[in-house]
mmCIF file of N, CA, C and O in Angstrom:
data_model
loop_
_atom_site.group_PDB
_atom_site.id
_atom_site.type_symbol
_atom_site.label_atom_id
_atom_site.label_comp_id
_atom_site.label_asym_id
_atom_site.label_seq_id
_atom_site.Cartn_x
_atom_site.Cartn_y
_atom_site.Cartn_z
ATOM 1 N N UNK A 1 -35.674 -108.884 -76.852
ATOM 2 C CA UNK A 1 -35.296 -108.260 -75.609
ATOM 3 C C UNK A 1 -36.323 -107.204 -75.276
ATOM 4 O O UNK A 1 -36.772 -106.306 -75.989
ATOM 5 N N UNK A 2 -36.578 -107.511 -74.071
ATOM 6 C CA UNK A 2 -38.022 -106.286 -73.494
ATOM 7 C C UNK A 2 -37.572 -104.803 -73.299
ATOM 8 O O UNK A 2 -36.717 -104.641 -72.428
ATOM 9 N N UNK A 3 -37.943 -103.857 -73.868
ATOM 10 C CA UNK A 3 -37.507 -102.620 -73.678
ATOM 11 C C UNK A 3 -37.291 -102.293 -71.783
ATOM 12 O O UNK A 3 -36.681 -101.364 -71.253
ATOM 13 N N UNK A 4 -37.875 -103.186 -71.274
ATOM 14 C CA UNK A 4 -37.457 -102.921 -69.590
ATOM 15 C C UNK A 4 -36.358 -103.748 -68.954
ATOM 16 O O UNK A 4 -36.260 -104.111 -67.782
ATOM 17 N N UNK A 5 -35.532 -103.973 -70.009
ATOM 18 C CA UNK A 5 -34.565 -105.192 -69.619
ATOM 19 C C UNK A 5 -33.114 -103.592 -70.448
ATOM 20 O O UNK A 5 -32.107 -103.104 -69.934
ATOM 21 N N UNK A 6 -33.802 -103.328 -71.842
ATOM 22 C CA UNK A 6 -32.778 -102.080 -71.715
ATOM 23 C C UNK A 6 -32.534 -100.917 -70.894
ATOM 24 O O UNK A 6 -31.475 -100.312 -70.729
ATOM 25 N N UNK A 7 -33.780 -100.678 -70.361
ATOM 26 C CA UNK A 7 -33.985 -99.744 -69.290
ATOM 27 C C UNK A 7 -32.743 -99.871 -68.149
ATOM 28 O O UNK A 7 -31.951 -98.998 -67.796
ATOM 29 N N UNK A 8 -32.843 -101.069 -67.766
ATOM 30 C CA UNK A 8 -32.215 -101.640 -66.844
ATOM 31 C C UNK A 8 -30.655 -101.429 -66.913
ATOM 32 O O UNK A 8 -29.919 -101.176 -65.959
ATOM 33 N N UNK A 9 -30.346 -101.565 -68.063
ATOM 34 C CA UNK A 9 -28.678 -101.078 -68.100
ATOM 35 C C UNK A 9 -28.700 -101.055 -69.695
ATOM 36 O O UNK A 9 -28.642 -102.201 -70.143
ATOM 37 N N UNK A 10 -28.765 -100.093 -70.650
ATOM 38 C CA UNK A 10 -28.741 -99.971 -71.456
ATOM 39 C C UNK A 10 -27.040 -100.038 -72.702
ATOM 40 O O UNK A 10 -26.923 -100.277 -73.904
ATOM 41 N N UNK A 11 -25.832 -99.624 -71.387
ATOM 42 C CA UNK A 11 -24.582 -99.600 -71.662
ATOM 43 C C UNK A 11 -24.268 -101.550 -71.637
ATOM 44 O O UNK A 11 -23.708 -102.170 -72.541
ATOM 45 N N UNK A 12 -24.712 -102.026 -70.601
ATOM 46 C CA UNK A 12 -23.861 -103.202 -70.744
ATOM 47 C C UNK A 12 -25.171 -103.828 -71.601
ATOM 48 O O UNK A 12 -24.598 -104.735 -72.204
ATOM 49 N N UNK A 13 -26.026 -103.870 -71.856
ATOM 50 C CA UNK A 13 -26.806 -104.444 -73.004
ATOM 51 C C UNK A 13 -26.256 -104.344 -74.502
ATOM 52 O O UNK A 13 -26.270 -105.307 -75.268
ATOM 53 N N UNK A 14 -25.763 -103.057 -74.846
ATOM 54 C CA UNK A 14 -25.495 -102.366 -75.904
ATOM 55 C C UNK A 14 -24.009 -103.015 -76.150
ATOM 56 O O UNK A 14 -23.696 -103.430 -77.266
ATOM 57 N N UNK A 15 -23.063 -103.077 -74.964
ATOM 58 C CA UNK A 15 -21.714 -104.167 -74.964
ATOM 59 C C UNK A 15 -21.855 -104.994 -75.048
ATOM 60 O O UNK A 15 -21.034 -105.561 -75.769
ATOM 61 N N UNK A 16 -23.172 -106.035 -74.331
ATOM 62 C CA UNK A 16 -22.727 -107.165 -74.984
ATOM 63 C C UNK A 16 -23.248 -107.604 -76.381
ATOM 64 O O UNK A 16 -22.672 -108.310 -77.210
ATOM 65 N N UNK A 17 -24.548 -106.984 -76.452
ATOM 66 C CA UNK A 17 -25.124 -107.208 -78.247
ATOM 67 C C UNK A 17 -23.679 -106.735 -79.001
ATOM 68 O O UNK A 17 -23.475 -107.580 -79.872
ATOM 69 N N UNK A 18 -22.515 -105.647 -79.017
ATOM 70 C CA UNK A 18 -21.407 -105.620 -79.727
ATOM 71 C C UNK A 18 -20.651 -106.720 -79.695
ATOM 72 O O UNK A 18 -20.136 -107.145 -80.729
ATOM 73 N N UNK A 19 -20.490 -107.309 -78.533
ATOM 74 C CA UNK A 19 -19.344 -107.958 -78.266
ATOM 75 C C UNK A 19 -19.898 -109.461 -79.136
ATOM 76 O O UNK A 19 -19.019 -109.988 -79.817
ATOM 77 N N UNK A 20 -21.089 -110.051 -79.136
ATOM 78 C CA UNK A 20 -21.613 -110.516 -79.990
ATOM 79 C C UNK A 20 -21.689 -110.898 -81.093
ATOM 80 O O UNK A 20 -21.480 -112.047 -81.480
ATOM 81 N N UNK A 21 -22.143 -109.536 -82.026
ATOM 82 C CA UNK A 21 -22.264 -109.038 -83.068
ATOM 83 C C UNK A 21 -20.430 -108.740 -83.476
ATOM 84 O O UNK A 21 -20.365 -108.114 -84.534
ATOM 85 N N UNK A 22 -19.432 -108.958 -83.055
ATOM 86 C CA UNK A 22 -17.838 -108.982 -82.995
ATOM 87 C C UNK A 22 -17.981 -110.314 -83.787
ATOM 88 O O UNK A 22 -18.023 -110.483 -85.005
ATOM 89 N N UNK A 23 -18.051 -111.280 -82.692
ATOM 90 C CA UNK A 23 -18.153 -112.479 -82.668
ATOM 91 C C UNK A 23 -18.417 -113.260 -84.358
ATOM 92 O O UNK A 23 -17.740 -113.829 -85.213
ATOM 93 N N UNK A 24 -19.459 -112.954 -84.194
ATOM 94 C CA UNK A 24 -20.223 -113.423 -85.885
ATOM 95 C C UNK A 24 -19.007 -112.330 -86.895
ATOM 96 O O UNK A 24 -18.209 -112.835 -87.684
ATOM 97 N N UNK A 25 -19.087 -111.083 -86.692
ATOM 98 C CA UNK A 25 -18.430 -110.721 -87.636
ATOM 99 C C UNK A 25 -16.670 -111.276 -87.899
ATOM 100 O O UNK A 25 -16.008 -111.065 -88.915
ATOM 101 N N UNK A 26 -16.342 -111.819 -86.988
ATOM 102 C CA UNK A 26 -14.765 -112.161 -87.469
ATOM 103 C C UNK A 26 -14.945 -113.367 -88.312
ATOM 104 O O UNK A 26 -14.046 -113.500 -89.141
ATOM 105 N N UNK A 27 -15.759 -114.179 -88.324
ATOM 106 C CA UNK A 27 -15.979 -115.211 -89.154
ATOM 107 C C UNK A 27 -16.128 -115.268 -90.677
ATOM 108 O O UNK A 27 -15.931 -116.148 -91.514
ATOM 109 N N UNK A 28 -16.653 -113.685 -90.734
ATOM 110 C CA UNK A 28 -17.335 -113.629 -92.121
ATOM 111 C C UNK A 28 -16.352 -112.497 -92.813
ATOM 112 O O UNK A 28 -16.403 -112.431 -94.041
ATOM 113 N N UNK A 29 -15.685 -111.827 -92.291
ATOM 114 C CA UNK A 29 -14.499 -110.788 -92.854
ATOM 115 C C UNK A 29 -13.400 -111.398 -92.625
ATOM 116 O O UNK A 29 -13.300 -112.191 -91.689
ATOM 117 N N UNK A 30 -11.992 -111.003 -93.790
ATOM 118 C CA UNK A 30 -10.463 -111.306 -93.262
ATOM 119 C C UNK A 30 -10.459 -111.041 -92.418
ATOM 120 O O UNK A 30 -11.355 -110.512 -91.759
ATOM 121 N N UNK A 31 -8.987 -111.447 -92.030
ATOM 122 C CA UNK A 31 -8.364 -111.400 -90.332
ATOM 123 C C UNK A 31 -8.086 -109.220 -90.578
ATOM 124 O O UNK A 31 -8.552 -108.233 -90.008
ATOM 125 N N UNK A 32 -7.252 -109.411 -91.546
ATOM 126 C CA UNK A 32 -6.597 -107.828 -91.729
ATOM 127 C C UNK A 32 -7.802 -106.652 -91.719
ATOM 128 O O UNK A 32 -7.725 -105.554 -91.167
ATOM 129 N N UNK A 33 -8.880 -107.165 -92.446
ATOM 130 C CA UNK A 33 -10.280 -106.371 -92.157
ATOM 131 C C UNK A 33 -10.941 -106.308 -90.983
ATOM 132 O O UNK A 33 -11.048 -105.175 -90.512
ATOM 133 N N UNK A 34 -11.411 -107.190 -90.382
ATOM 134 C CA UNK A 34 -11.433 -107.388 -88.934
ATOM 135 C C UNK A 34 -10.478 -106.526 -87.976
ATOM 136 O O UNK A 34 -10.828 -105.512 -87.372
ATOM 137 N N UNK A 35 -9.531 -106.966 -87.956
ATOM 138 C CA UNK A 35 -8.731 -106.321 -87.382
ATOM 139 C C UNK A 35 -8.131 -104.729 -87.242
ATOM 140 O O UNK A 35 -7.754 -104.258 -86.169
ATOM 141 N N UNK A 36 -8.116 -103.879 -88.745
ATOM 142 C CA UNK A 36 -7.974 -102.968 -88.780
ATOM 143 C C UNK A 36 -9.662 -102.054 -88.730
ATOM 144 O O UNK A 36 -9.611 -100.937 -88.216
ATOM 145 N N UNK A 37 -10.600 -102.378 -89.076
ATOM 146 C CA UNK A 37 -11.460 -101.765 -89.507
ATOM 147 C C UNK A 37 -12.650 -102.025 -88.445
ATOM 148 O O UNK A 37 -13.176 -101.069 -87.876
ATOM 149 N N UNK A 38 -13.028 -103.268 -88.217
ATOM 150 C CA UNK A 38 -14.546 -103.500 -87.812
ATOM 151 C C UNK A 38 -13.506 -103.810 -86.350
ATOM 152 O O UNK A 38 -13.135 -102.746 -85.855
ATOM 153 N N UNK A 39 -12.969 -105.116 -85.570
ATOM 154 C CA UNK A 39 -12.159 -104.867 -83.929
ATOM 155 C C UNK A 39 -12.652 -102.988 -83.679
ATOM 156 O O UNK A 39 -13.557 -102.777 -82.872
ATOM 157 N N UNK A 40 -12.118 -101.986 -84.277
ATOM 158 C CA UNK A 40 -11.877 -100.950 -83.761
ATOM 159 C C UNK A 40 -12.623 -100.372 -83.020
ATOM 160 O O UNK A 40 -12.441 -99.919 -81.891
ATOM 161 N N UNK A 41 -13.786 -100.391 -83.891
ATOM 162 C CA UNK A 41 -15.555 -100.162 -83.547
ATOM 163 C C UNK A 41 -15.687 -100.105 -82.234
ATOM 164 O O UNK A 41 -15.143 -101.078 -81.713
ATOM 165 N N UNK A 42 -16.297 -99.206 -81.287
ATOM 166 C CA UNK A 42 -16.704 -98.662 -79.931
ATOM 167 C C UNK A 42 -18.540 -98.573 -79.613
ATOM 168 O O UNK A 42 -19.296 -97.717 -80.073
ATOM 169 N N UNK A 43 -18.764 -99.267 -79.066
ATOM 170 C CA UNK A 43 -20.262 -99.266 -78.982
ATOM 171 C C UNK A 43 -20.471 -97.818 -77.730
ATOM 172 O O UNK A 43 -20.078 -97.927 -76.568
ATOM 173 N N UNK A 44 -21.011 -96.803 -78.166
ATOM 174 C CA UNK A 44 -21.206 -95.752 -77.400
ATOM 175 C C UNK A 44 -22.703 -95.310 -76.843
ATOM 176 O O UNK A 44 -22.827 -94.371 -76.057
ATOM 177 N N UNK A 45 -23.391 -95.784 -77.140
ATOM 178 C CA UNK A 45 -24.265 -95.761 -76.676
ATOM 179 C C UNK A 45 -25.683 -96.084 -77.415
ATOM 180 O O UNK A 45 -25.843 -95.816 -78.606
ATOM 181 N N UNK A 46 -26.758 -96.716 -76.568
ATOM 182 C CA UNK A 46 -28.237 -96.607 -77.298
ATOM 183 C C UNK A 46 -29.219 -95.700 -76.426
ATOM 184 O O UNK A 46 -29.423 -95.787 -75.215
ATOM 185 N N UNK A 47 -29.683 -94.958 -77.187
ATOM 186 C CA UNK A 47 -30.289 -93.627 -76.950
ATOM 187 C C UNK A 47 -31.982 -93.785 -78.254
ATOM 188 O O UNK A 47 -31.916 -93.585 -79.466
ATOM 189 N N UNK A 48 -33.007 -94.096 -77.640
ATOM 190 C CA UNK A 48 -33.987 -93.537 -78.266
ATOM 191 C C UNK A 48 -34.095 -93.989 -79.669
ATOM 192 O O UNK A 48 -34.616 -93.482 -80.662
ATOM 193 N N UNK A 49 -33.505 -94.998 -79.480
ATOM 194 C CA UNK A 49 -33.332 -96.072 -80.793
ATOM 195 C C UNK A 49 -33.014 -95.996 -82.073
ATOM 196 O O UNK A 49 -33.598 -96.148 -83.146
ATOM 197 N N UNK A 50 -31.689 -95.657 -81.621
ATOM 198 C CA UNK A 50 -30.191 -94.880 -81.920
ATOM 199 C C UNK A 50 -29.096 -95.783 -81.679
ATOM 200 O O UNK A 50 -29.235 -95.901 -80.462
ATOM 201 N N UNK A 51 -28.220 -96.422 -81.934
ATOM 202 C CA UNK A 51 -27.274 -97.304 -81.646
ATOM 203 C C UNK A 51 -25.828 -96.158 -82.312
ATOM 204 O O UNK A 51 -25.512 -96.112 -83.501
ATOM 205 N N UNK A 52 -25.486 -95.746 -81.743
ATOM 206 C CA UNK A 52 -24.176 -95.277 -81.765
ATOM 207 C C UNK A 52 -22.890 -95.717 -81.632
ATOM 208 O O UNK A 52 -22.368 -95.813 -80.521
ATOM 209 N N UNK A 53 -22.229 -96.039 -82.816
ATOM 210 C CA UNK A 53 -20.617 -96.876 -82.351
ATOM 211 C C UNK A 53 -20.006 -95.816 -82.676
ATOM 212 O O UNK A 53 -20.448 -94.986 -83.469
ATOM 213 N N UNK A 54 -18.480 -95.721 -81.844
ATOM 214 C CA UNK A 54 -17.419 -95.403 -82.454
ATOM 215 C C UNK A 54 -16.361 -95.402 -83.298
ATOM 216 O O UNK A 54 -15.494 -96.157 -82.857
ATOM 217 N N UNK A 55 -15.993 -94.796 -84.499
ATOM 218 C CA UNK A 55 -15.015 -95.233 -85.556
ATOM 219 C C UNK A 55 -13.696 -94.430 -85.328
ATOM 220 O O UNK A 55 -13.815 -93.412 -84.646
ATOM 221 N N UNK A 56 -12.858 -94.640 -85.648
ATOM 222 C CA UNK A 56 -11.729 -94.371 -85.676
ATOM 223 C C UNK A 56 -10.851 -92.790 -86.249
ATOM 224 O O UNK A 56 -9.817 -92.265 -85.834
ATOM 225 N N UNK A 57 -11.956 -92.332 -87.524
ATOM 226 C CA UNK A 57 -11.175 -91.662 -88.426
ATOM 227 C C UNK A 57 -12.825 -91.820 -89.421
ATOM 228 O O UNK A 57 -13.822 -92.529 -89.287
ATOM 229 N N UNK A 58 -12.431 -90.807 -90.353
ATOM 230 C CA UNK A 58 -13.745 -90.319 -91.485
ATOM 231 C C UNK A 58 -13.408 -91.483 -92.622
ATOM 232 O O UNK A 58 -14.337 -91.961 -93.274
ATOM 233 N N UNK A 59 -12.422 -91.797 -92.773
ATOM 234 C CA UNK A 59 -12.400 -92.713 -93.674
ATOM 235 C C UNK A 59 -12.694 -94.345 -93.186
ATOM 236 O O UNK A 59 -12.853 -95.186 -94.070
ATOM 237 N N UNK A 60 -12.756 -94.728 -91.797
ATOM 238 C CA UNK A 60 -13.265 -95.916 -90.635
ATOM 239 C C UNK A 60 -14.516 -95.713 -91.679
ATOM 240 O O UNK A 60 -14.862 -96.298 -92.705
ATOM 241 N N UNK A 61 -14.936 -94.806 -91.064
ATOM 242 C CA UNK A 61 -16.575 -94.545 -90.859
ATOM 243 C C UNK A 61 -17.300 -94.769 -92.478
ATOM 244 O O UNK A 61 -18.396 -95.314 -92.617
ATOM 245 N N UNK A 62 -16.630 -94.344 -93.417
ATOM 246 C CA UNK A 62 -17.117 -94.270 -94.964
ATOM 247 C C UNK A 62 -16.618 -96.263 -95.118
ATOM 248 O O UNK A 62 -17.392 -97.008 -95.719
ATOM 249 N N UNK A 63 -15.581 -96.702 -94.628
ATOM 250 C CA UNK A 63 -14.832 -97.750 -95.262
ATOM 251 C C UNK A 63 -16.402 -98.546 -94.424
ATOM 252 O O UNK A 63 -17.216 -98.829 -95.303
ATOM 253 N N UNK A 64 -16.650 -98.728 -93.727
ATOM 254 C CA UNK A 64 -17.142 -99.797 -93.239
ATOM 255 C C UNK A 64 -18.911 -99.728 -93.293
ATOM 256 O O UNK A 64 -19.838 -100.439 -92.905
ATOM 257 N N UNK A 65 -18.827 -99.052 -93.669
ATOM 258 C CA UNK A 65 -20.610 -98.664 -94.535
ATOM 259 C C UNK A 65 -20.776 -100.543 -95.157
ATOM 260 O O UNK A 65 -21.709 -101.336 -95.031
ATOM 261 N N UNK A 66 -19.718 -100.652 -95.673
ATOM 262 C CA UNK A 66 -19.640 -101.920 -96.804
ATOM 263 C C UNK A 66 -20.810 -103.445 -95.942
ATOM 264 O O UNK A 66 -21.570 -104.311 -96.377
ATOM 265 N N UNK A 67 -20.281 -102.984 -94.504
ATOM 266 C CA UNK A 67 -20.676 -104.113 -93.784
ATOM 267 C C UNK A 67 -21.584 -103.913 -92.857
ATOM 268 O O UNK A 67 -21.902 -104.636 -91.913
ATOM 269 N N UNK A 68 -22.160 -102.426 -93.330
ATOM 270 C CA UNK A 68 -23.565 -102.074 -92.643
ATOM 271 C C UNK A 68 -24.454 -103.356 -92.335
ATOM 272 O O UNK A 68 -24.840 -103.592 -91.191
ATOM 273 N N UNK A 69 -24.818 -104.333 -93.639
ATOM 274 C CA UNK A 69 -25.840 -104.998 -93.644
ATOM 275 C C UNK A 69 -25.481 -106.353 -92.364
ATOM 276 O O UNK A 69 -26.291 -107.022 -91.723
ATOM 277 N N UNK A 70 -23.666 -106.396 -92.339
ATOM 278 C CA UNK A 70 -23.585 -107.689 -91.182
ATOM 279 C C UNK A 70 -23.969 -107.408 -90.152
ATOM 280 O O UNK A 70 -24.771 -108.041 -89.465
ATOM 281 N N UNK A 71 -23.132 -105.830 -89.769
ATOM 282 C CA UNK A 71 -23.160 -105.329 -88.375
ATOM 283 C C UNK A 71 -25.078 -105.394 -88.272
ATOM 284 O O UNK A 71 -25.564 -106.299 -87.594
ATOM 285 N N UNK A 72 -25.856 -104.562 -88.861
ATOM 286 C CA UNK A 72 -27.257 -104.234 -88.250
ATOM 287 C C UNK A 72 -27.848 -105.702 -87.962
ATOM 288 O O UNK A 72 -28.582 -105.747 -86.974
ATOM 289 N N UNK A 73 -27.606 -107.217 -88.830
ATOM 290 C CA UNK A 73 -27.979 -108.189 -88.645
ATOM 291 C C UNK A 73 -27.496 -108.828 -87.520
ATOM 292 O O UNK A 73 -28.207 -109.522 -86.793
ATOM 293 N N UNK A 74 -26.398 -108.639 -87.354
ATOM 294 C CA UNK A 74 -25.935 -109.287 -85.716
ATOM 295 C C UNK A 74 -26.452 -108.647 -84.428
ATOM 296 O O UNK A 74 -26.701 -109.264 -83.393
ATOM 297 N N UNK A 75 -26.643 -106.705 -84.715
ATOM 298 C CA UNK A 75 -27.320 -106.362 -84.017
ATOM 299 C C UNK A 75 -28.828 -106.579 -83.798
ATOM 300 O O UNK A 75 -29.301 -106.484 -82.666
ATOM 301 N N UNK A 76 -29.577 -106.866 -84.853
ATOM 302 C CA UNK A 76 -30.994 -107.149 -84.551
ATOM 303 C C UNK A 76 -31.227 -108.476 -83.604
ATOM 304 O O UNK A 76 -32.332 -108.823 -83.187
ATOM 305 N N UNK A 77 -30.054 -109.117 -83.356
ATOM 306 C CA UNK A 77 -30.789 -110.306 -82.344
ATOM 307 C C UNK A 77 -30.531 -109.783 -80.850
ATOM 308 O O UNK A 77 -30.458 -110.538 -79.880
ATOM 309 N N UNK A 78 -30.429 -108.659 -80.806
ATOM 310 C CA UNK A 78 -30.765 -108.362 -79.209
ATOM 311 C C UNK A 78 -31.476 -106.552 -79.085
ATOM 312 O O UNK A 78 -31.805 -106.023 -78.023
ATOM 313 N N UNK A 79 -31.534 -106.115 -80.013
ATOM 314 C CA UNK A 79 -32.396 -104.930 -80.111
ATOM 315 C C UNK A 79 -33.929 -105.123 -81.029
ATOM 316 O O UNK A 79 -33.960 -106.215 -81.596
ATOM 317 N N UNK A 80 -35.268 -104.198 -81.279
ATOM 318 C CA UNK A 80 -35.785 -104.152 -81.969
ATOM 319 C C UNK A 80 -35.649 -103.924 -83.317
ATOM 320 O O UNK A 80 -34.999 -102.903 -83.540
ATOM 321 N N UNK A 81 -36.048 -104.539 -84.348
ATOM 322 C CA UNK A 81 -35.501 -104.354 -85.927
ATOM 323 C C UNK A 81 -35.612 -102.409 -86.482
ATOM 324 O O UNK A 81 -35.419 -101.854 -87.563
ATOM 325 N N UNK A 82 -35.881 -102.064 -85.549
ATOM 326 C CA UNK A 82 -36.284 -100.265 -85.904
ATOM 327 C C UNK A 82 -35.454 -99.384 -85.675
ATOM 328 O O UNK A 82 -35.656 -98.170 -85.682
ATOM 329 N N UNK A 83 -33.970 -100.231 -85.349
ATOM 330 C CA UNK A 83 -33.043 -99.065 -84.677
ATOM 331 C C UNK A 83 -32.454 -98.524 -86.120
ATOM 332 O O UNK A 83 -32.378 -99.106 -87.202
ATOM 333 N N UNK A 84 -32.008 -96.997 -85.672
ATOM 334 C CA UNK A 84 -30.784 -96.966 -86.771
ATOM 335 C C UNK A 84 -29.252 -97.083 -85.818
ATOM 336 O O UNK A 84 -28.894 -97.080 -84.640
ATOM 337 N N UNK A 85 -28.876 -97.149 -86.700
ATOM 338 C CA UNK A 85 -27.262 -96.777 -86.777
ATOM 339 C C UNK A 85 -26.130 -95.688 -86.984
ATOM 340 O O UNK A 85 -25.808 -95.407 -88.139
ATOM 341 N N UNK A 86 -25.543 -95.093 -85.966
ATOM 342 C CA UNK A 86 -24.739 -93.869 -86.377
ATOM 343 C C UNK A 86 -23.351 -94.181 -85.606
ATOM 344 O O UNK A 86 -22.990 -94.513 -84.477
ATOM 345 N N UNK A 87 -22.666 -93.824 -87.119
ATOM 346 C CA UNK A 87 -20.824 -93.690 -86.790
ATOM 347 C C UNK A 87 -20.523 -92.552 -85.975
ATOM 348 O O UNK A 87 -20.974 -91.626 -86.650
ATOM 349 N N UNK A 88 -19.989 -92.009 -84.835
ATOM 350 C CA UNK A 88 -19.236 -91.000 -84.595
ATOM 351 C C UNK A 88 -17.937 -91.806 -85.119
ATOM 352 O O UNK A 88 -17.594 -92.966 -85.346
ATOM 353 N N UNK A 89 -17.299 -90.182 -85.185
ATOM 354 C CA UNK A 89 -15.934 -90.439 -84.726
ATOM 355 C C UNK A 89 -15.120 -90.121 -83.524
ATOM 356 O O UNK A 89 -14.896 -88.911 -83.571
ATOM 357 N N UNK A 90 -14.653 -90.568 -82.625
ATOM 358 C CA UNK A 90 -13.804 -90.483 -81.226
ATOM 359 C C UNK A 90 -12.295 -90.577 -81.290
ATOM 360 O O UNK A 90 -11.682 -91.310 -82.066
ATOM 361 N N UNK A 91 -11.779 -89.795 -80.432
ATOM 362 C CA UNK A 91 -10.393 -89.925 -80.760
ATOM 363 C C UNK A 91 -9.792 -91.002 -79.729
ATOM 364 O O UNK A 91 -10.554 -91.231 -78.790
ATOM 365 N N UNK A 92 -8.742 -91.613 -79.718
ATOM 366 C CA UNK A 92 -8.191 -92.831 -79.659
ATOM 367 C C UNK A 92 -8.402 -92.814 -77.972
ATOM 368 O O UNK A 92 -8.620 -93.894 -77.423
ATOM 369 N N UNK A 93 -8.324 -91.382 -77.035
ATOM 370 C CA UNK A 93 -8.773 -91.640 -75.770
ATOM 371 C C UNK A 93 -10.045 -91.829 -75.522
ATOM 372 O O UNK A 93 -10.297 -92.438 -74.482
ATOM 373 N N UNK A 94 -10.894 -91.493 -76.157
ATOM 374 C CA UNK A 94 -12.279 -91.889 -76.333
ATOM 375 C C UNK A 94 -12.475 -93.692 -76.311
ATOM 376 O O UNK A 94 -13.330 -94.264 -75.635
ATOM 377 N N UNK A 95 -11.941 -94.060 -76.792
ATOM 378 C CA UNK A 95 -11.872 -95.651 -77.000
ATOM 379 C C UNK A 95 -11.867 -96.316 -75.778
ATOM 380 O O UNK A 95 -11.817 -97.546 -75.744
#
């Protein structure tokens, strides 16, 4: 993806590489893991090649470290391989 194609709308780029990267991940985690832990996840923004999701709670954010390596791999097919990754946490109106 051309950095002038993120330019262009960087929020719905960043939704749909999540919504995506969802996709692949329900396949490869339980339903109850999925569902409680990784579903929850809030894509908040990409900033300066920075990918920011939202977690739920401090223990979201520590629990799902586990699946760092799926999430960044589903994300690399629509960002550059150089991004990092950061958990906030948001509260449930945030979502």
């Amino acid at each position: 993806m051309s950095n002038e194609q993120l330019e262009l709308g960087d929020d719905v780029v960043l939704r749909r590489a999540w919504n995506d990267t969802l996709r692949k991940l329900s396949s490869q985690v339980s339903v109850v893991t999925f569902e409680s832990y990784i579903k929850t996840i809030r894509p908040i923004s990409f900033t300066d090649g920075v990918i920011t999701l939202g977690v739920g709670s401090a223990f979201a954010r520590e629990w799902i470290q586990k699946y760092q390596e799926s999430i960044r791999k589903g994300l690399e097919e629509h960002f550059q391989p150089d991004f990092e990754i950061r958990y906030v946490i948001v509260s449930p109106d945030e979502k």
